[in-house]
Structures are given as C-alpha cells and as structure tokens.
PDB file of C-alpha atoms in Angstrom:
ATOM      1  CA  MET A  27     118.971  59.621 -21.832  1.00 53.00           C
ATOM      2  CA  SER A  28     118.979  58.758 -18.171  1.00 57.00           C
ATOM      3  CA  ASN A  29     122.409  57.078 -18.150  1.00 80.00           C
ATOM      4  CA  ASN A  30     125.692  57.115 -20.044  1.00 90.00           C
ATOM      5  CA  LYS A  31     124.990  53.985 -22.071  1.00 96.00           C
ATOM      6  CA  PHE A  32     124.368  53.550 -25.775  1.00 98.00           C
ATOM      7  CA  ARG A  33     121.234  51.993 -27.253  1.00 98.00           C
ATOM      8  CA  PHE A  34     121.186  50.615 -30.781  1.00 98.00           C
ATOM      9  CA  SER A  35     118.268  49.822 -33.095  1.00 97.00           C
ATOM     10  CA  ILE A  36     119.414  48.074 -36.261  1.00 97.00           C
ATOM     11  CA  ASP A  37     117.704  47.018 -39.484  1.00 95.00           C
ATOM     12  CA  ARG A  38     119.903  44.701 -41.533  1.00 93.00           C
ATOM     13  CA  GLY A  39     118.645  44.538 -45.083  1.00 91.00           C
ATOM     14  CA  GLY A  40     119.943  42.764 -48.155  1.00 87.00           C
ATOM     15  CA  THR A  41     121.748  45.853 -49.451  1.00 93.00           C
ATOM     16  CA  PHE A  42     122.102  48.269 -46.536  1.00 95.00           C
ATOM     17  CA  THR A  43     122.208  48.113 -42.755  1.00 96.00           C
ATOM     18  CA  ASP A  44     120.603  51.086 -40.984  1.00 97.00           C
ATOM     19  CA  ILE A  45     121.532  51.933 -37.413  1.00 98.00           C
ATOM     20  CA  TYR A  46     119.784  54.363 -35.091  1.00 98.00           C
ATOM     21  CA  ALA A  47     121.728  54.968 -31.885  1.00 98.00           C
ATOM     22  CA  GLU A  48     120.739  56.781 -28.716  1.00 97.00           C
ATOM     23  CA  ILE A  49     123.978  58.304 -27.456  1.00 97.00           C
ATOM     24  CA  PRO A  50     124.856  59.823 -24.062  1.00 95.00           C
ATOM     25  CA  LYS A  51     125.659  63.354 -25.289  1.00 94.00           C
ATOM     26  CA  PRO A  52     124.069  65.938 -27.603  1.00 94.00           C
ATOM     27  CA  PRO A  53     122.369  65.560 -29.986  1.00 95.00           C
ATOM     28  CA  TYR A  54     121.538  62.326 -28.055  1.00 96.00           C
ATOM     29  CA  TYR A  55     121.024  60.303 -31.227  1.00 97.00           C
ATOM     30  CA  MET A  56     122.972  59.292 -34.308  1.00 97.00           C
ATOM     31  CA  VAL A  57     122.043  57.564 -37.556  1.00 97.00           C
ATOM     32  CA  HIS A  58     124.454  55.499 -39.616  1.00 97.00           C
ATOM     33  CA  LYS A  59     124.058  53.533 -42.863  1.00 97.00           C
ATOM     34  CA  LEU A  60     126.510  51.083 -44.372  1.00 97.00           C
ATOM     35  CA  LEU A  61     126.560  48.242 -46.875  1.00 97.00           C
ATOM     36  CA  SER A  62     125.257  44.978 -45.417  1.00 95.00           C
ATOM     37  CA  VAL A  63     127.999  43.046 -47.190  1.00 96.00           C
ATOM     38  CA  ASP A  64     131.435  44.597 -47.647  1.00 97.00           C
ATOM     39  CA  PRO A  65     134.034  41.871 -46.963  1.00 96.00           C
ATOM     40  CA  GLY A  66     136.910  44.087 -48.042  1.00 96.00           C
ATOM     41  CA  ASN A  67     136.214  46.463 -45.145  1.00 96.00           C
ATOM     42  CA  TYR A  68     134.398  44.532 -42.402  1.00 96.00           C
ATOM     43  CA  GLU A  69     133.104  41.097 -41.482  1.00 95.00           C
ATOM     44  CA  ASP A  70     129.732  42.047 -39.978  1.00 96.00           C
ATOM     45  CA  ALA A  71     127.766  45.211 -40.805  1.00 97.00           C
ATOM     46  CA  PRO A  72     125.824  45.633 -37.521  1.00 96.00           C
ATOM     47  CA  ARG A  73     128.976  45.213 -35.430  1.00 97.00           C
ATOM     48  CA  GLU A  74     130.904  47.585 -37.700  1.00 97.00           C
ATOM     49  CA  GLY A  75     128.184  50.227 -37.458  1.00 98.00           C
ATOM     50  CA  ILE A  76     128.150  49.972 -33.672  1.00 98.00           C
ATOM     51  CA  ARG A  77     131.954  50.182 -33.618  1.00 98.00           C
ATOM     52  CA  ARG A  78     131.984  53.303 -35.796  1.00 98.00           C
ATOM     53  CA  ILE A  79     129.393  55.084 -33.668  1.00 98.00           C
ATOM     54  CA  LEU A  80     131.155  54.197 -30.407  1.00 97.00           C
ATOM     55  CA  GLU A  81     134.460  55.355 -31.861  1.00 96.00           C
ATOM     56  CA  GLN A  82     133.028  58.641 -33.131  1.00 96.00           C
ATOM     57  CA  VAL A  83     131.178  59.508 -29.909  1.00 96.00           C
ATOM     58  CA  THR A  84     133.867  58.427 -27.428  1.00 95.00           C
ATOM     59  CA  GLY A  85     136.840  59.569 -29.509  1.00 95.00           C
ATOM     60  CA  LYS A  86     138.628  56.288 -28.677  1.00 94.00           C
ATOM     61  CA  LYS A  87     140.044  53.951 -31.320  1.00 96.00           C
ATOM     62  CA  ILE A  88     138.147  50.629 -31.296  1.00 95.00           C
ATOM     63  CA  PRO A  89     139.598  47.582 -33.090  1.00 94.00           C
ATOM     64  CA  LYS A  90     137.381  45.896 -35.702  1.00 92.00           C
ATOM     65  CA  GLU A  91     138.003  42.462 -34.200  1.00 89.00           C
ATOM     66  CA  LYS A  92     136.634  43.244 -30.732  1.00 90.00           C
ATOM     67  CA  VAL A  93     133.959  45.762 -29.824  1.00 94.00           C
ATOM     68  CA  GLU A  94     133.667  46.302 -26.068  1.00 91.00           C
ATOM     69  CA  THR A  95     130.041  46.160 -24.890  1.00 94.00           C
ATOM     70  CA  LYS A  96     130.332  47.756 -21.414  1.00 94.00           C
ATOM     71  CA  GLN A  97     128.920  51.042 -22.717  1.00 95.00           C
ATOM     72  CA  ILE A  98     125.935  49.423 -24.446  1.00 97.00           C
ATOM     73  CA  GLU A  99     122.588  49.161 -22.626  1.00 97.00           C
ATOM     74  CA  TRP A 100     120.817  47.233 -25.400  1.00 97.00           C
ATOM     75  CA  ILE A 101     120.847  46.302 -29.068  1.00 97.00           C
ATOM     76  CA  ARG A 102     117.620  45.634 -30.962  1.00 96.00           C
ATOM     77  CA  MET A 103     117.944  44.180 -34.407  1.00 94.00           C
ATOM     78  CA  GLY A 104     115.589  43.126 -37.150  1.00 90.00           C
ATOM     79  CA  THR A 105     116.229  41.861 -40.641  1.00 87.00           C
ATOM     80  CA  THR A 106     114.340  41.817 -43.908  1.00 84.00           C
ATOM     81  CA  VAL A 107     116.753  39.408 -45.601  1.00 78.00           C
ATOM     82  CA  ALA A 108     114.893  36.178 -44.726  1.00 74.00           C
ATOM     83  CA  THR A 109     111.450  37.722 -45.227  1.00 76.00           C
ATOM     84  CA  ASN A 110     112.393  39.007 -48.674  1.00 78.00           C
ATOM     85  CA  ALA A 111     113.884  35.645 -49.664  1.00 77.00           C
ATOM     86  CA  LEU A 112     110.590  33.951 -48.771  1.00 73.00           C
ATOM     87  CA  LEU A 113     108.393  36.529 -50.488  1.00 75.00           C
ATOM     88  CA  GLU A 114     110.523  36.526 -53.640  1.00 81.00           C
ATOM     89  CA  ARG A 115     110.672  32.698 -53.647  1.00 77.00           C
ATOM     90  CA  LYS A 116     114.468  32.752 -53.561  1.00 79.00           C
ATOM     91  CA  GLY A 117     116.740  30.602 -51.463  1.00 76.00           C
ATOM     92  CA  VAL A 118     116.547  27.012 -50.306  1.00 79.00           C
ATOM     93  CA  ARG A 119     113.587  24.626 -50.336  1.00 78.00           C
ATOM     94  CA  MET A 120     111.240  25.069 -47.360  1.00 76.00           C
ATOM     95  CA  CYS A 121     109.317  22.788 -45.046  1.00 81.00           C
ATOM     96  CA  LEU A 122     106.605  24.030 -42.671  1.00 81.00           C
ATOM     97  CA  ILE A 123     106.576  22.480 -39.221  1.00 88.00           C
ATOM     98  CA  THR A 124     103.408  23.190 -37.268  1.00 88.00           C
ATOM     99  CA  THR A 125     101.029  21.905 -34.609  1.00 90.00           C
ATOM    100  CA  LYS A 126      98.494  19.219 -35.583  1.00 90.00           C
ATOM    101  CA  GLY A 127      95.452  20.763 -37.238  1.00 90.00           C
ATOM    102  CA  PHE A 128      97.248  23.843 -38.585  1.00 88.00           C
ATOM    103  CA  ARG A 129      98.899  22.452 -41.739  1.00 85.00           C
ATOM    104  CA  ASP A 130      96.709  24.595 -44.008  1.00 84.00           C
ATOM    105  CA  VAL A 131      96.854  27.842 -42.027  1.00 83.00           C
ATOM    106  CA  LEU A 132      99.167  29.582 -44.536  1.00 78.00           C
ATOM    107  CA  GLN A 133      97.053  28.376 -47.457  1.00 78.00           C
ATOM    108  CA  ILE A 134      93.833  29.629 -45.846  1.00 77.00           C
ATOM    109  CA  ALA A 135      95.532  32.899 -44.862  1.00 73.00           C
ATOM    110  CA  ASN A 136      93.101  35.691 -44.006  1.00 72.00           C
ATOM    111  CA  GLN A 137      90.466  35.012 -46.670  1.00 71.00           C
ATOM    112  CA  ALA A 138      91.002  38.453 -48.241  1.00 72.00           C
ATOM    113  CA  ARG A 139      89.397  38.500 -51.696  1.00 72.00           C
ATOM    114  CA  PRO A 140      89.710  41.634 -53.816  1.00 76.00           C
ATOM    115  CA  ASN A 141      86.825  40.497 -56.058  1.00 80.00           C
ATOM    116  CA  ILE A 142      84.417  38.746 -53.717  1.00 81.00           C
ATOM    117  CA  PHE A 143      82.201  37.338 -56.508  1.00 85.00           C
ATOM    118  CA  ASP A 144      85.055  36.112 -58.709  1.00 82.00           C
ATOM    119  CA  LEU A 145      84.596  32.390 -59.447  1.00 82.00           C
ATOM    120  CA  VAL A 146      88.184  31.869 -60.635  1.00 83.00           C
ATOM    121  CA  ILE A 147      90.660  32.676 -57.901  1.00 77.00           C
ATOM    122  CA  THR A 148      94.384  32.571 -58.602  1.00 77.00           C
ATOM    123  CA  LYS A 149      96.360  31.974 -55.428  1.00 74.00           C
ATOM    124  CA  PRO A 150     100.115  32.423 -55.136  1.00 74.00           C
ATOM    125  CA  GLU A 151     102.282  29.335 -54.945  1.00 78.00           C
ATOM    126  CA  MET A 152     103.012  28.151 -51.396  1.00 78.00           C
ATOM    127  CA  ILE A 153     106.449  29.062 -50.039  1.00 76.00           C
ATOM    128  CA  TYR A 154     106.939  25.552 -48.667  1.00 77.00           C
ATOM    129  CA  GLU A 155     106.832  22.134 -50.366  1.00 80.00           C
ATOM    130  CA  LYS A 156     105.963  19.927 -47.420  1.00 82.00           C
ATOM    131  CA  VAL A 157     104.147  20.174 -44.098  1.00 84.00           C
ATOM    132  CA  VAL A 158     105.230  18.167 -41.073  1.00 84.00           C
TER     133      VAL A 158
END
C-alpha cells in the first residue's frame, strides 16, 4: 500500500459478513468473517469487523460504540440480503416505479428460452404486484 490507511471491502450476507482489509503492514491484507446478526455481542457486523481489524493491527483498544475513521481510506460494501429476499419471494410487498414505456421490462427480461420451440412457456411470478 502506498499510505498508512486501511481499505475495507465488505460483503454483508444474511448469515455471515465477510471483510477483506488492506492493511498498512505485512502481510498487507487481512480477512475476517463474523455473524451478520449477533445482538448479544455487537450492534452492526460491518462496523464490528472493521473495529476488530483496526484493534488487531494497531494494538489499540477501540470501543464498540465509536470506531474512529481517521485511519480508513475507504470502505466498499455490498449486500446480498435484499437481492436474496427478492429472488426467494420473501419480505414485504413490492411496487415497481419506472419511466413511462418501461413497465414491462422485467417481464420481458432478456428473452432467454432454454427450449426455443416450446409452445408452453412457464414464467416465474413477478416480484412486484403493481407498476407505477
């Protein structure tokens, strides 16, 4: 790394949160995994993972309530929680809001057809109930 700052890439899933950190001393990276939900031990998994890595690398005790960000260059985070809820048809009712003329774009999709000459096509149920 060119500076003494930390960089964090985080994937917060439904069960686990995975953190890859670029750290300012050898081996210059660290990987950490923790439960995404563990209210008995921490309030927020990404913040807790960052706190643990900072604490381990710097050797300084960091309180759970406040993680200092001066040593962090960037944090990049993605999540599969919402995507999985949509794909599994779990969660709250959905409404699609889109630009005029695109109300059927998710229904049309990409026109992929495994059996091109099949006359009876079974399409999955739409993930939304209404289009606005």
